Structure formats: structure tokens, C-alpha cells
mmCIF file of C-alpha atoms in Angstrom:
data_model
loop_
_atom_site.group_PDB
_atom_site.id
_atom_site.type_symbol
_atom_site.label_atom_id
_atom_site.label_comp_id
_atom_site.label_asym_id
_atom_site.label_seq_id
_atom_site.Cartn_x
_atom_site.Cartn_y
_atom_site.Cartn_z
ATOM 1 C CA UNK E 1 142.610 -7.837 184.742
ATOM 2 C CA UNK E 2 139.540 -9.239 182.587
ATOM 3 C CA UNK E 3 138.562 -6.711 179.220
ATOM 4 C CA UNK E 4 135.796 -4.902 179.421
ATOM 5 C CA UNK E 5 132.746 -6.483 177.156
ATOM 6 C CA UNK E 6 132.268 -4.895 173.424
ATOM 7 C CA UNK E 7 128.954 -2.960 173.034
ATOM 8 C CA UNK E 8 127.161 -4.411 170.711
ATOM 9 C CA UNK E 9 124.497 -1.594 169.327
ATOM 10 C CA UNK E 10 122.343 -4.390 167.448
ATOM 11 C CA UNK E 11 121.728 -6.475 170.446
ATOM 12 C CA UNK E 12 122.472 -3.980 173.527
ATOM 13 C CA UNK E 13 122.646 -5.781 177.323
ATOM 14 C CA UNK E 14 119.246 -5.180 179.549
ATOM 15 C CA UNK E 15 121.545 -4.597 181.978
ATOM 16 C CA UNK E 16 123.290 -1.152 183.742
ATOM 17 C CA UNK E 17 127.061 -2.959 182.857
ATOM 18 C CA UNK E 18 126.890 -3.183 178.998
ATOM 19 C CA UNK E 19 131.063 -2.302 178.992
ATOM 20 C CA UNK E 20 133.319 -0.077 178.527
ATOM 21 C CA UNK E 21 132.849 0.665 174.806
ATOM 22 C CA UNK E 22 128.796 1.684 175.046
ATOM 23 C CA UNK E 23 130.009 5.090 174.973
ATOM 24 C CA UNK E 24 132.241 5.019 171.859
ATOM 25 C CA UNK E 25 131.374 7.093 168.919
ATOM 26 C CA UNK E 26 130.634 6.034 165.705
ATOM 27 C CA UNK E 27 132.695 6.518 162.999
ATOM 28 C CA UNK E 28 130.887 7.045 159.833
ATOM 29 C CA UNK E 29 131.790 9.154 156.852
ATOM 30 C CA UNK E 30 129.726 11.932 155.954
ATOM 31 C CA UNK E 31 129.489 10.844 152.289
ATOM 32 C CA UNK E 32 127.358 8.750 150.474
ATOM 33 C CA UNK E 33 128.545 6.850 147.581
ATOM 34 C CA UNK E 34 126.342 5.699 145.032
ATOM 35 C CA UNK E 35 127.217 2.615 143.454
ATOM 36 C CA UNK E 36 125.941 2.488 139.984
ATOM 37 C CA UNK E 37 127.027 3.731 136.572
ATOM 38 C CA UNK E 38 125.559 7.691 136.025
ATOM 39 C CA UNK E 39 127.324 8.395 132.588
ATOM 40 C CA UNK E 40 124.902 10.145 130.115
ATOM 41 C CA UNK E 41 127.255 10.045 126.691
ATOM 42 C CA UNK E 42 124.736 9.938 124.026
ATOM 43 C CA UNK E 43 122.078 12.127 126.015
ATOM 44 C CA UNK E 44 125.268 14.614 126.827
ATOM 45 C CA UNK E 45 126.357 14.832 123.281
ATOM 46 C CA UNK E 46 123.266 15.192 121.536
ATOM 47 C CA UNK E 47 121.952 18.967 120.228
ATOM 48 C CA UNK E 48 119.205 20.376 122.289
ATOM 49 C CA UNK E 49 116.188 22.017 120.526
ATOM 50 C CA UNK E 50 112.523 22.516 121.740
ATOM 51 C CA UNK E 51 109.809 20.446 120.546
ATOM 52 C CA UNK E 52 106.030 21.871 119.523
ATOM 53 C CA UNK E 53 103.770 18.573 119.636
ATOM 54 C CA UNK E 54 103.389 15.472 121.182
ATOM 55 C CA UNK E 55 104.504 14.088 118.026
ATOM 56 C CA UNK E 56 107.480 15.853 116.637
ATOM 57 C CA UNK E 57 107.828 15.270 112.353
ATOM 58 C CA UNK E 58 110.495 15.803 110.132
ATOM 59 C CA UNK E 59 111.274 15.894 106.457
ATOM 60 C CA UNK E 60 113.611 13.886 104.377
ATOM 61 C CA UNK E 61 114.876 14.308 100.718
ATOM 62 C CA UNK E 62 117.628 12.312 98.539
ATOM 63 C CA UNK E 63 119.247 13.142 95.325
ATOM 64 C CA UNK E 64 118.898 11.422 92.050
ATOM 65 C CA UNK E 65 121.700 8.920 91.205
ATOM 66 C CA UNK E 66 124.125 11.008 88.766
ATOM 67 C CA UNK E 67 123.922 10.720 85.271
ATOM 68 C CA UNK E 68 126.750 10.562 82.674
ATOM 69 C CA UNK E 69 125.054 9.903 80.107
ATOM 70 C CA UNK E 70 125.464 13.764 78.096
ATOM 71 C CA UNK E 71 123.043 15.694 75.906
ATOM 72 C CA UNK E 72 122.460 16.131 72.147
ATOM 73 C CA UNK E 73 123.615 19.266 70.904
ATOM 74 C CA UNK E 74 120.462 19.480 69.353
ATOM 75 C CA UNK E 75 118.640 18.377 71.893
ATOM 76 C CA UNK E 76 115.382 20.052 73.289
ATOM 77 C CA UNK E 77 114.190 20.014 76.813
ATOM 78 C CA UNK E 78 110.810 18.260 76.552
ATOM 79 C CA UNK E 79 110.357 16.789 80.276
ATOM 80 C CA UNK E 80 111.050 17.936 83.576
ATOM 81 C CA UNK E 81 111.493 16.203 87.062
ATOM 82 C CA UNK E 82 109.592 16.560 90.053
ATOM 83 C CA UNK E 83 112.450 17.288 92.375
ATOM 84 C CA UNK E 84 110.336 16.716 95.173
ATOM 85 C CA UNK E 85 108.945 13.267 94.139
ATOM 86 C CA UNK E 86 111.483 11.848 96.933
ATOM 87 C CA UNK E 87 110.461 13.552 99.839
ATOM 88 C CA UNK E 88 109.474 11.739 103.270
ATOM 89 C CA UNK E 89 108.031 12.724 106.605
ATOM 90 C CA UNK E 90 109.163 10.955 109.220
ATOM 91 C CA UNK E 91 108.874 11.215 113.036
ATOM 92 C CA UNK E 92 108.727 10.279 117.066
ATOM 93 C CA UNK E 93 106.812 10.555 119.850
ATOM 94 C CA UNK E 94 107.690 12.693 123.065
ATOM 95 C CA UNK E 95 108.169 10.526 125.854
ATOM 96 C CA UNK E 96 107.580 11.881 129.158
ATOM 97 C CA UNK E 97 109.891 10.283 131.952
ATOM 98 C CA UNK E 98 108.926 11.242 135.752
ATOM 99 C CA UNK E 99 110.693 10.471 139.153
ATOM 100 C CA UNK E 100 109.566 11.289 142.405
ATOM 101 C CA UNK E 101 111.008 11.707 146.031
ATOM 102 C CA UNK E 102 109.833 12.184 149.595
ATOM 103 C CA UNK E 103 110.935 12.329 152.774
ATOM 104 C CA UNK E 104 109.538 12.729 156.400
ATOM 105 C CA UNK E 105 109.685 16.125 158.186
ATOM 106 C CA UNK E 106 111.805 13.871 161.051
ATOM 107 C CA UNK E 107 114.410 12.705 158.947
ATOM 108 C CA UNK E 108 114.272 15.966 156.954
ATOM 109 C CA UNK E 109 115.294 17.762 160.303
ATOM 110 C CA UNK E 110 117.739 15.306 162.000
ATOM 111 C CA UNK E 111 121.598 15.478 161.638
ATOM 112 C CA UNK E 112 122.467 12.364 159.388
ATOM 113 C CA UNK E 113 125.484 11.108 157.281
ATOM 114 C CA UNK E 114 125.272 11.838 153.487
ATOM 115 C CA UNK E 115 123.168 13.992 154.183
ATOM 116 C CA UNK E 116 120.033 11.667 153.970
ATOM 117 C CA UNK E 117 117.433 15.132 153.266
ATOM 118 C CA UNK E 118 114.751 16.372 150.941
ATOM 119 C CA UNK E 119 117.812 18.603 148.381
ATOM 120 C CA UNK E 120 119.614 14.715 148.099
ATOM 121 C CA UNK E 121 116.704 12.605 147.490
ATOM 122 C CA UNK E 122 115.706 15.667 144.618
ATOM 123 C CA UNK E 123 119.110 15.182 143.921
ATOM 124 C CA UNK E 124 118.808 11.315 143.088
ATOM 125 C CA UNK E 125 116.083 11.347 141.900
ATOM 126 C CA UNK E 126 117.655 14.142 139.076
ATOM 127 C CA UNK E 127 120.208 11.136 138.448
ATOM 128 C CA UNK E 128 117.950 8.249 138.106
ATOM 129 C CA UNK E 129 115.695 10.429 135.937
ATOM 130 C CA UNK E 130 118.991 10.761 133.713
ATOM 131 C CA UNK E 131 119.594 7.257 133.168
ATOM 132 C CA UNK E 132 115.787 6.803 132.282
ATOM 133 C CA UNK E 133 116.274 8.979 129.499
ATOM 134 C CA UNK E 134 119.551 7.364 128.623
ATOM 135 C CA UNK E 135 117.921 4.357 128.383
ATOM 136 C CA UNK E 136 115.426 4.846 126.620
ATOM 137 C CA UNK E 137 117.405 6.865 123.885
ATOM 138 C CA UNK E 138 119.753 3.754 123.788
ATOM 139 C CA UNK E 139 116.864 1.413 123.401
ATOM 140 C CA UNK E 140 115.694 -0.767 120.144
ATOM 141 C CA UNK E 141 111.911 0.759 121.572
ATOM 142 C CA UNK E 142 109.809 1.513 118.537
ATOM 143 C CA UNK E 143 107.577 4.554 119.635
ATOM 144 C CA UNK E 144 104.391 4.062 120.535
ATOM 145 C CA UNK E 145 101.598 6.161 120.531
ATOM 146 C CA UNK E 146 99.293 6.553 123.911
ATOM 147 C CA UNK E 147 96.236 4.271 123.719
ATOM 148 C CA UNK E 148 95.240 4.276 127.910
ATOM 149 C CA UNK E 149 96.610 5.073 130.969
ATOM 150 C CA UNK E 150 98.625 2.226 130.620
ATOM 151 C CA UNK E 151 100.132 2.514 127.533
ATOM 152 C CA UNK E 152 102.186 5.980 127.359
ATOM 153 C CA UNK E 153 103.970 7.497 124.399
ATOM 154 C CA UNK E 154 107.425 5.786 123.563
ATOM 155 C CA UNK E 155 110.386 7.506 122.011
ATOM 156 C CA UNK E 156 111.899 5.481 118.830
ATOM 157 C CA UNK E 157 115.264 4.753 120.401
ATOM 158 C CA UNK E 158 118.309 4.691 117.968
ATOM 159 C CA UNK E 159 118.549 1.049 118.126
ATOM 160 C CA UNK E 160 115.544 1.235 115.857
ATOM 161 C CA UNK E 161 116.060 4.066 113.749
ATOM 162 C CA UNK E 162 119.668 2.860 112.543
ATOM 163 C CA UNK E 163 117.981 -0.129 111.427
ATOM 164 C CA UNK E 164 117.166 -1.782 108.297
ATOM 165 C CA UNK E 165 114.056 -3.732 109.215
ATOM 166 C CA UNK E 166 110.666 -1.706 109.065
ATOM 167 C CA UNK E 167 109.140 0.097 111.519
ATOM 168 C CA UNK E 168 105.862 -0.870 113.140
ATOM 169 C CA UNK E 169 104.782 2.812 113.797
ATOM 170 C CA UNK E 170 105.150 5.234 111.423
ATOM 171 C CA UNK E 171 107.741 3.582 109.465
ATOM 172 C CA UNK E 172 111.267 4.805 107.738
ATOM 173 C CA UNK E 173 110.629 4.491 104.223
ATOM 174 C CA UNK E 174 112.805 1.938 102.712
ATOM 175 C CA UNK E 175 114.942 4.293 100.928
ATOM 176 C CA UNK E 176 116.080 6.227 104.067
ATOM 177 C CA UNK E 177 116.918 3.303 106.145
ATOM 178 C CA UNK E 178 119.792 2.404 107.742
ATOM 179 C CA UNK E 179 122.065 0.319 104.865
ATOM 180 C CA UNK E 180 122.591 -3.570 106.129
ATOM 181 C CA UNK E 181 125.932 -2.846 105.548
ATOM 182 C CA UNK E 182 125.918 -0.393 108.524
ATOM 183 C CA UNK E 183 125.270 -2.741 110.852
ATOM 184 C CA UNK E 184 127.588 -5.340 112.185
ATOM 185 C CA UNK E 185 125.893 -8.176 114.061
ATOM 186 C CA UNK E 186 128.776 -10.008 115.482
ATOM 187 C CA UNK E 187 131.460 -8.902 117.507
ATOM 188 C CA UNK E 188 134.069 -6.284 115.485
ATOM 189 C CA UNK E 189 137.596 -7.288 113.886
ATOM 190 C CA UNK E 190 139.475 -4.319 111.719
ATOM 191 C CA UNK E 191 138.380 -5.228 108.825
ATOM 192 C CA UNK E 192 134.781 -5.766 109.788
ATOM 193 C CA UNK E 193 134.581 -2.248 111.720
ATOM 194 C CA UNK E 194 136.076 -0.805 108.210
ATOM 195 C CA UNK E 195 133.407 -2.188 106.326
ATOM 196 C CA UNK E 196 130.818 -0.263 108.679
ATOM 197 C CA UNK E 197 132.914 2.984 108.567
ATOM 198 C CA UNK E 198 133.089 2.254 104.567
ATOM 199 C CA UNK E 199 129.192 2.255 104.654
ATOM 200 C CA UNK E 200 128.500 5.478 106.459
ATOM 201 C CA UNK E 201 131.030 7.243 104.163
ATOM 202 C CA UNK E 202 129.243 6.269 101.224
ATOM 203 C CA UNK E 203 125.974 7.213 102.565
ATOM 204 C CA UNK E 204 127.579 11.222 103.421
ATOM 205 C CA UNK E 205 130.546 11.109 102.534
ATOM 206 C CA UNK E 206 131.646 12.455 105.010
ATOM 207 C CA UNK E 207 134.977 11.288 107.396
ATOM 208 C CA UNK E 208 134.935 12.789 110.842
ATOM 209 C CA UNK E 209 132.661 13.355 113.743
ATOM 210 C CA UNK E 210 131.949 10.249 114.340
ATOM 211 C CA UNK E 211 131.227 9.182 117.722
ATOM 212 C CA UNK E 212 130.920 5.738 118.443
ATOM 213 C CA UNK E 213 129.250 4.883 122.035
ATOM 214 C CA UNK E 214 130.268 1.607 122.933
ATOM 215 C CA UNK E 215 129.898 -1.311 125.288
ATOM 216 C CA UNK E 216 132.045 -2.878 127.514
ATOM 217 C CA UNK E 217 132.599 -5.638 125.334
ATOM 218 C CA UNK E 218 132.708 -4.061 122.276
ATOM 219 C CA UNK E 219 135.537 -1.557 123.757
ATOM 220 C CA UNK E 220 137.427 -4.291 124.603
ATOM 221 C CA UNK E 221 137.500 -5.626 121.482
ATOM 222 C CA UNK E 222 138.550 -2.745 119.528
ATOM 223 C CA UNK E 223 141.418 -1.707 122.065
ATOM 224 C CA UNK E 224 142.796 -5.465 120.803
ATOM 225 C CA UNK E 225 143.372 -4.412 117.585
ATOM 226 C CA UNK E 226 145.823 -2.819 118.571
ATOM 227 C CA UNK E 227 147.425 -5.888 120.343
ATOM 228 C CA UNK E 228 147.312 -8.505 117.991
ATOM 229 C CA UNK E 229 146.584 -9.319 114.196
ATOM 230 C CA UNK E 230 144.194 -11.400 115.109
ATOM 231 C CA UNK E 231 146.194 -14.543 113.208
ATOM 232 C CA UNK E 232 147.897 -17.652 114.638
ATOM 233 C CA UNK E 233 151.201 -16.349 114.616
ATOM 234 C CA UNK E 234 149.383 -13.127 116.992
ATOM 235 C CA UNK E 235 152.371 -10.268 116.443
ATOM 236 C CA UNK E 236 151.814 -7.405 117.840
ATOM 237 C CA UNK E 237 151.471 -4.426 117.052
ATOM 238 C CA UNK E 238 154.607 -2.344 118.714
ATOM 239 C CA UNK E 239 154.720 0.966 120.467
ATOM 240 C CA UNK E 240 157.731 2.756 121.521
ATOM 241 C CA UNK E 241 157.239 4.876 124.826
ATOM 242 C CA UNK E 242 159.248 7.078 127.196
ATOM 243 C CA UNK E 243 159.592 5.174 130.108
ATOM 244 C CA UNK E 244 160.322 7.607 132.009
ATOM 245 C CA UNK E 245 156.670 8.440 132.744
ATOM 246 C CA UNK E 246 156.363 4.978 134.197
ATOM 247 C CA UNK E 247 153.002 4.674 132.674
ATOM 248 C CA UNK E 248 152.306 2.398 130.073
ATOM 249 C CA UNK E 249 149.206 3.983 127.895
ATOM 250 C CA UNK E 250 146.500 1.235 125.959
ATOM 251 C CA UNK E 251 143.700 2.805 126.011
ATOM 252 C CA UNK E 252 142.578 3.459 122.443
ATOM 253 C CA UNK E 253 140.575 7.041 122.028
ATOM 254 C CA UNK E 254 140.540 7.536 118.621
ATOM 255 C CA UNK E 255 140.874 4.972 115.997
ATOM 256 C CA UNK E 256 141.595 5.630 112.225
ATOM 257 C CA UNK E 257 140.196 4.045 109.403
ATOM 258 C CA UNK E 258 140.250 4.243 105.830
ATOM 259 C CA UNK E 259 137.273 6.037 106.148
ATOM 260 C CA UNK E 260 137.844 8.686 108.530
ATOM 261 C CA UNK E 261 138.071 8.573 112.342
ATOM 262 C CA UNK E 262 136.123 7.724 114.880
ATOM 263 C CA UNK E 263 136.152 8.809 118.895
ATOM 264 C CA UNK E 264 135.609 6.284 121.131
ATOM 265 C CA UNK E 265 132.939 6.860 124.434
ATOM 266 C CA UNK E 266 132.049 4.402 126.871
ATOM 267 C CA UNK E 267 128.674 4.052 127.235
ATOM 268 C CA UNK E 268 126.665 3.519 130.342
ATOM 269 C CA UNK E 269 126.367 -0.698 131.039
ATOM 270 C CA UNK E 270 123.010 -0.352 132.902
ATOM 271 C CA UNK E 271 121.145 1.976 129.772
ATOM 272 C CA UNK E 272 122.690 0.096 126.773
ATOM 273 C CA UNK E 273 120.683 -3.178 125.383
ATOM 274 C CA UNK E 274 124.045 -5.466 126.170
ATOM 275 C CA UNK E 275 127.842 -5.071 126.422
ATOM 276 C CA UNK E 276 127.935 -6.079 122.464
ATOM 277 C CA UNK E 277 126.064 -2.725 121.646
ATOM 278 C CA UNK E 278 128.109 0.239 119.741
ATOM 279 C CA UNK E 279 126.200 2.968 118.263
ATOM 280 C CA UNK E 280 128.325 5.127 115.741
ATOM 281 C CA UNK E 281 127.036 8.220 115.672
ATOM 282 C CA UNK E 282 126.764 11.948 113.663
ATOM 283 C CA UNK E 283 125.654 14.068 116.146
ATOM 284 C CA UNK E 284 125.097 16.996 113.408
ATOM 285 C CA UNK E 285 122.347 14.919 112.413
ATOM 286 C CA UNK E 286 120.616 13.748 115.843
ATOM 287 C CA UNK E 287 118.769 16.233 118.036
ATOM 288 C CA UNK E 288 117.242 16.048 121.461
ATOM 289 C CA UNK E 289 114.146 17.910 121.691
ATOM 290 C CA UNK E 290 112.149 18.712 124.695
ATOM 291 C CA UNK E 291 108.924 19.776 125.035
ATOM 292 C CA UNK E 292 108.983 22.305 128.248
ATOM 293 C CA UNK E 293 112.003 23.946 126.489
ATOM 294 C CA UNK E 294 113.067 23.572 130.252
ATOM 295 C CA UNK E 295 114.461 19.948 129.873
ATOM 296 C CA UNK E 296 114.671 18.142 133.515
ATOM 297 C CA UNK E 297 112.393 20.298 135.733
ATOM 298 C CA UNK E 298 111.818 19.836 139.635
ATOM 299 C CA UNK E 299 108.438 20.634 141.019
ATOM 300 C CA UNK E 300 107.620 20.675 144.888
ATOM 301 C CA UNK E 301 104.343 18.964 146.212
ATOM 302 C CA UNK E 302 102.020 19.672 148.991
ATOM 303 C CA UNK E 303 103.192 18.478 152.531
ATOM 304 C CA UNK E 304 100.024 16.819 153.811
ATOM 305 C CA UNK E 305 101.512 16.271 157.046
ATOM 306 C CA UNK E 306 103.952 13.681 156.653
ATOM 307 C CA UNK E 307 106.624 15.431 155.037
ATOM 308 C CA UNK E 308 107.738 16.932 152.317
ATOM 309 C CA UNK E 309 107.771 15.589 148.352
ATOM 310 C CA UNK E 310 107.977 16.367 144.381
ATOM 311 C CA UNK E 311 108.936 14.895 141.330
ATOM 312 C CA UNK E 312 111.346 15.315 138.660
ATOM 313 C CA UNK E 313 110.281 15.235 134.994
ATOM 314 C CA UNK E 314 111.279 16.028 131.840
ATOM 315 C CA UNK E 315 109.060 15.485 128.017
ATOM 316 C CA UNK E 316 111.022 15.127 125.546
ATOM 317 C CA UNK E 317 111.747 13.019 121.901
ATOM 318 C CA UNK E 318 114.854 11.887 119.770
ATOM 319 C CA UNK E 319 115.096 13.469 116.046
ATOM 320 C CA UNK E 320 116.841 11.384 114.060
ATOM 321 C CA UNK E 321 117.513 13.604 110.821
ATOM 322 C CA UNK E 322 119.249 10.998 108.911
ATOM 323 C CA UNK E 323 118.752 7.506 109.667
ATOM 324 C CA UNK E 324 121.748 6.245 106.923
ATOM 325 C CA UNK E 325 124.558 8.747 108.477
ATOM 326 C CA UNK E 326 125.066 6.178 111.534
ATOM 327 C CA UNK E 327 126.359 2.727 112.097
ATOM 328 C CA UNK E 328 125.718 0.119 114.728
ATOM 329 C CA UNK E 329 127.152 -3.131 116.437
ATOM 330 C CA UNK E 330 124.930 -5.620 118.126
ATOM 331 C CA UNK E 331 126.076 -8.922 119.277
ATOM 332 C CA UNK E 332 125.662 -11.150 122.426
ATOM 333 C CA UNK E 333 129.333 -11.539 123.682
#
């Protein structure tokens, strides 16, 4: 007996006998999967405050180098400093991101997988707005003021504030940039990623909360120093584990220098500039600051007969406090 013909649903027969399977159901799951990277680290991590302006300022101050030098018994005091002379303003621009959504009042109101409605596309486009800002806040962007329609204000993104070159807008004085020594432009080794810790330490002197949002590339190279010297005769290093567990654990967290410790975050691969970026952050002296107060906000439009949309927006500006507490690593792998 001869098989009934397979329904084809792309291509369906113009005629009544189309088989045996034309009345099969579907089988699709009632999930959609999104496949792209949604981490947030850095804008997670950051403190929130409010901002008051378009362009939020800040100052800066630095003490005098000490002095060992003594004084005279007999000595009068005959001058006096200006502890003030040092001060700086610096600041950065509030950047407003936006994201919209619509969707017809027929596909709003039929039964589909995922579901495929107005709440998910808000929902999405709450995501994509998220990466925006990640982006952007993992950028080398310089800010930029508003000049025309076309030209919007630009957060300064910490690839440029931990930076030793100058500014174009509004520039970090000299004296408050990131050290060169700060900033590794190749890809790490132990003693190179030392060096970096060694510089931020110096700058605050201070040896923990450091975050350091790496790369995929980057990652992998630090979880290797855990592997191998890094000579020709390669030893490793060695680990004794129960075995019971029957898990073998080398993924590296936390790694110790000589200079304090330092947690270790992936970072999201579609908002940082390339997989040989690390940013080593203070968070105690970073601060996301938005200028609703309300962060990410959803707003409803008019239906005008075709269905229903909005937009998702949020204004908002990085505050770097302290340009020299910080460290990066920038390299193309």
C-alpha cells in the first residue's frame, strides 16, 4: 500500500488530495529565544545618582607631594599655600538613548508562539535599550556636545576617561589623567597585569574593590596563568581536588596580586570595543547618573489606527570621579 504524500505548508497542492499529513499540527515551542549577549556588568555595577543638567560637572583636588624636609626651631611662618591652587572641574554630557516598538492591532490580538505582542516587543526593546547604554559606557566616545539635529550629546565613555592622551572636549587636566602605566596595550602576562595593579595602588593606595570587566580574550588569557609559566619548559601550576565531585574547576574569579585583588566579570562581546578590552574598575569612584531620576522609562503612543506603539528611553551620563583610580587593557588579539 503506497504512503500517503507529506504536506508541504510552503508549497501546498491546488488540489482536494494534498495527503494524509495536511491536518497535522504544528509543533512549535511557546518560547522565544533571543540569541545575543544581554549582560549589563559595568552598567549593573555602577552607583546610581540623579543628574541636574545636560552637562553634569564635577570637582577634583590632589595633595601636595610630602615634604621631609623639617623646620627651624626658630623658624617663623612667613608664607602660606593656596590649598586650593590644584583644583579642577571636570565633566560629561547626558546622553539620551531611545528605542521604540510597534505592533499591529492583528498581531497584537492573535494567539502566537513567544508571545509575538505589544508587552514583548516593550520588552525588547527594554533589552536593546540596555545594551545601548552598555555600549556606549564601554566606548573610547569622547562626549560631544549637541550642535544640530544630527549631532546629539555623547557621553565620555571610560575608554576615554582612563586615558592618558587629552581630551578633545572639555579635557582632563594633565595632572588627573589616567597614569601610562595604567594602561596595558598588549595582551596581559602576570607580571604585566602586576605592573597595572602596581599603578592603581600607587595612585589610592588602595587594594580591593577592584573590578576588572573583561573580554573574551583577555579572560582567556588571565585564566592561563594559572596553567602555565609562560616559559619553554611550560610547568604548571598544580591543584589538588576532591575528585569525588567529578568536576574539575578552572575558572579563575578572583586573582591576587601583590597589589591587592581583583574580581573578574565578563563583559558583554557585542558593547565592548574588542575581545582585547579589560577595564579595571573602582566603582566607589564611578557613578551613573540619570537625568529623569526614573532611569529606563516606557511611554505609550497614540494608536492612529494601525496599532499600537511607544518608546523606551532613558537620559543619562557617566561620572567619572577619579580618572587615575582605574586601569585598562586594550589590544587587538
Amino acid at each position: 500500500m503506497p504512503l500517503a504524500s507529506t504536506f508541504n505548508p510552503s508549497a501546498p497542492s491546488a488540489t482536494s488530495g494534498q495527503g494524509s499529513a495536511v491536518l497535522n499540527r504544528e509543533s512549535l515551542d511557546d518560547q522565544l529565544t533571543v540569541l545575543e549577549p544581554q549582560l549589563t556588568p559595568v552598567q549593573s555595577m555602577l552607583p546610581k545618582g540623579t543628574a541636574k543638567s545636560t552637562f553634569e560637572e564635577w570637582g577634583v583636588d590632589t595633595l601636595s607631594s610630602p615634604n621631609d624636609d623639617g623646620v627651624s626651631e626658630d623658624a617663623d611662618v612667613s608664607s602660606y599655600d593656596d590649598k586650593f591652587a590644584s583644583v579642577a572641574r571636570i565633566g560629561n554630557y547626558v546622553q539620551k538613548f531611545r528605542r521604540t516598538f510597534k505592533v499591529t492591532e492583528e498581531q497584537n490580538a492573535v494567539t502566537s508562539a513567544g508571545p509575538l505582542n505589544l508587552v514583548k516587543a516593550e520588552s525588547k526593546a527594554m533589552l536593546e535599550i540596555k545594551r545601548d547604554i552598555e555600549k556606549a559606557l564601554c566606548s573610547a566616545n569622547d562626549m560631544q556636545a549637541q550642535t544640530a539635529a544630527s549631532v546629539p550629546y555623547k557621553l565620555r565613555g571610560l575608554g576615554s576617561w582612563i586615558s592618558n592622551s587629552a581630551q578633545t572636549t572639555n579635557p582632563v587636566p594633565s595632572e588627573y589623567r589616567t597614569p601610562a602605566a595604567s594602561i596595558l596595550a598588549a595582551a596581559p602576562t602576570e607580571i604585566t597585569l602586576n605592573d597595572v595593579m602596581a599603578s592603581i595602588f600607587n595612585e589610592t593606595g588602595e587594594v580591593e574593590g577592584l573590578t576588572m570587566v573583561s573580554g573574551i580574550d583577555v579572560r582567556k588569557k588571565v585564566a592561563a596563568f594559572t596553567r602555565t609559566e609562560g616559559t619553554t619548559r611550560t610547568s604548571a601550576y598544580n591543584v589538588n581536588q576532591d575528585a569525588t565531585s567529578r568536576t574539575v574547576t578552572l575558572s579563575v574569579q578572583l586573582f591576587e596580586t601583590d597589589f591587592g585583588f581583583v574580581r573578574l566579570v565578563n563583559g558583554n562581546s557585542a558593547c565592548l570595543p574588542t575581545s582585547g578590552t579589560a577595564y579595571i574598575l573602582n566603582p566607589k569612584f564611578l557613578e551613573l547618573r540619570t537625568l529623569t531620576g526614573l532611569g529606563l522609562r516606557s511611554q505609550r503612543q497614540e494608536n492612529q489606527g494601525s496599532g499600537e506603539r511607544g518608546y523606551v528611553a532613558a537620559n543619562l551620563t557617566l561620572v567619572c570621579k577619579h580618572p587615575q583610580a582605574h586601569g585598562k587593557i586594550q589590544y587587538t588579539p
